[in-house]
């Protein structure tokens, strides 16, 4: 089998100057849907999850370590096979 050299095209995206010619660019909002299942007043019935550089962990809210909101009532439910994004601390 002969390995064919891949062709690239230029993009206007600063962090992605070139893209394989056979790829397409799509905005994430067209590929995924946002989960809008809010825990509400039942937040104490659910574990608090945190997205870390080592994966998703269950938070120990009793320890008081780390940042916590005044209320978890506005948090979303996380379902199996979900993709989680953390929009806080983007520089970390």
mmCIF file of C-alpha atoms in Angstrom:
data_model
loop_
_atom_site.group_PDB
_atom_site.id
_atom_site.type_symbol
_atom_site.label_atom_id
_atom_site.label_comp_id
_atom_site.label_asym_id
_atom_site.label_seq_id
_atom_site.Cartn_x
_atom_site.Cartn_y
_atom_site.Cartn_z
ATOM 1 C CA UNK A 1 0.000 0.000 0.000
ATOM 2 C CA UNK A 2 1.359 3.410 -0.972
ATOM 3 C CA UNK A 3 0.959 6.123 1.650
ATOM 4 C CA UNK A 4 -0.466 9.252 0.027
ATOM 5 C CA UNK A 5 0.690 12.640 1.255
ATOM 6 C CA UNK A 6 -2.167 14.492 2.925
ATOM 7 C CA UNK A 7 -3.259 17.783 1.385
ATOM 8 C CA UNK A 8 -3.992 20.758 3.635
ATOM 9 C CA UNK A 9 -5.941 23.984 3.243
ATOM 10 C CA UNK A 10 -5.422 27.251 5.079
ATOM 11 C CA UNK A 11 -7.954 28.434 7.630
ATOM 12 C CA UNK A 12 -8.577 31.819 9.206
ATOM 13 C CA UNK A 13 -8.371 30.299 12.687
ATOM 14 C CA UNK A 14 -5.269 31.490 14.584
ATOM 15 C CA UNK A 15 -4.827 28.260 16.595
ATOM 16 C CA UNK A 16 -5.535 26.029 13.567
ATOM 17 C CA UNK A 17 -3.724 27.513 10.577
ATOM 18 C CA UNK A 18 -4.071 24.395 8.395
ATOM 19 C CA UNK A 19 -6.715 21.714 8.099
ATOM 20 C CA UNK A 20 -6.660 18.441 6.140
ATOM 21 C CA UNK A 21 -8.456 19.059 2.865
ATOM 22 C CA UNK A 22 -10.902 16.187 3.431
ATOM 23 C CA UNK A 23 -12.062 17.539 6.831
ATOM 24 C CA UNK A 24 -14.911 19.971 7.463
ATOM 25 C CA UNK A 25 -15.246 22.621 10.157
ATOM 26 C CA UNK A 26 -18.412 22.725 12.229
ATOM 27 C CA UNK A 27 -19.341 24.717 15.297
ATOM 28 C CA UNK A 28 -19.860 22.582 18.399
ATOM 29 C CA UNK A 29 -23.368 23.951 18.838
ATOM 30 C CA UNK A 30 -24.366 22.144 15.643
ATOM 31 C CA UNK A 31 -22.880 18.814 16.771
ATOM 32 C CA UNK A 32 -24.031 18.614 20.393
ATOM 33 C CA UNK A 33 -27.011 19.604 22.479
ATOM 34 C CA UNK A 34 -26.925 21.272 25.872
ATOM 35 C CA UNK A 35 -28.437 19.350 28.752
ATOM 36 C CA UNK A 36 -30.995 21.581 30.448
ATOM 37 C CA UNK A 37 -32.058 19.143 33.170
ATOM 38 C CA UNK A 38 -31.553 21.273 36.294
ATOM 39 C CA UNK A 39 -31.435 19.595 39.715
ATOM 40 C CA UNK A 40 -33.328 22.451 41.354
ATOM 41 C CA UNK A 41 -34.352 22.084 44.988
ATOM 42 C CA UNK A 42 -33.408 18.384 44.870
ATOM 43 C CA UNK A 43 -29.699 19.235 44.574
ATOM 44 C CA UNK A 44 -28.943 17.589 47.929
ATOM 45 C CA UNK A 45 -30.065 14.247 46.432
ATOM 46 C CA UNK A 46 -27.252 14.256 43.862
ATOM 47 C CA UNK A 47 -23.469 14.030 44.164
ATOM 48 C CA UNK A 48 -21.535 17.121 43.116
ATOM 49 C CA UNK A 49 -19.159 16.353 40.263
ATOM 50 C CA UNK A 50 -16.099 18.307 39.266
ATOM 51 C CA UNK A 51 -14.197 18.251 35.983
ATOM 52 C CA UNK A 52 -10.455 18.077 36.653
ATOM 53 C CA UNK A 53 -7.336 17.530 34.584
ATOM 54 C CA UNK A 54 -7.505 13.893 35.767
ATOM 55 C CA UNK A 55 -11.134 13.377 34.787
ATOM 56 C CA UNK A 56 -14.498 13.764 36.496
ATOM 57 C CA UNK A 57 -14.453 13.308 40.261
ATOM 58 C CA UNK A 58 -17.075 13.334 42.976
ATOM 59 C CA UNK A 59 -16.551 16.428 45.144
ATOM 60 C CA UNK A 60 -16.372 16.188 48.910
ATOM 61 C CA UNK A 61 -18.495 19.194 49.798
ATOM 62 C CA UNK A 62 -18.098 18.510 53.519
ATOM 63 C CA UNK A 63 -14.361 19.276 53.337
ATOM 64 C CA UNK A 64 -14.906 22.896 52.315
ATOM 65 C CA UNK A 65 -11.844 22.677 50.047
ATOM 66 C CA UNK A 66 -12.135 24.524 46.744
ATOM 67 C CA UNK A 67 -14.712 26.895 45.314
ATOM 68 C CA UNK A 68 -18.398 26.328 45.980
ATOM 69 C CA UNK A 69 -21.461 28.305 44.918
ATOM 70 C CA UNK A 70 -24.016 29.597 47.421
ATOM 71 C CA UNK A 71 -26.427 26.969 46.033
ATOM 72 C CA UNK A 72 -26.228 23.930 43.752
ATOM 73 C CA UNK A 73 -29.875 24.304 42.689
ATOM 74 C CA UNK A 74 -28.895 25.654 39.248
ATOM 75 C CA UNK A 75 -26.566 22.774 38.443
ATOM 76 C CA UNK A 76 -27.266 20.409 35.540
ATOM 77 C CA UNK A 77 -27.697 16.671 35.806
ATOM 78 C CA UNK A 78 -24.856 14.736 34.188
ATOM 79 C CA UNK A 79 -25.937 11.689 32.241
ATOM 80 C CA UNK A 80 -23.719 8.744 31.211
ATOM 81 C CA UNK A 81 -21.703 9.313 28.013
ATOM 82 C CA UNK A 82 -22.012 13.095 28.335
ATOM 83 C CA UNK A 83 -19.257 15.472 27.341
ATOM 84 C CA UNK A 84 -18.489 17.926 30.111
ATOM 85 C CA UNK A 85 -16.988 21.346 29.522
ATOM 86 C CA UNK A 86 -15.704 23.614 32.256
ATOM 87 C CA UNK A 87 -16.048 27.244 31.263
ATOM 88 C CA UNK A 88 -14.388 28.479 34.454
ATOM 89 C CA UNK A 89 -10.657 28.758 35.002
ATOM 90 C CA UNK A 90 -9.931 28.428 31.281
ATOM 91 C CA UNK A 91 -6.349 29.539 31.949
ATOM 92 C CA UNK A 92 -5.826 26.502 34.220
#
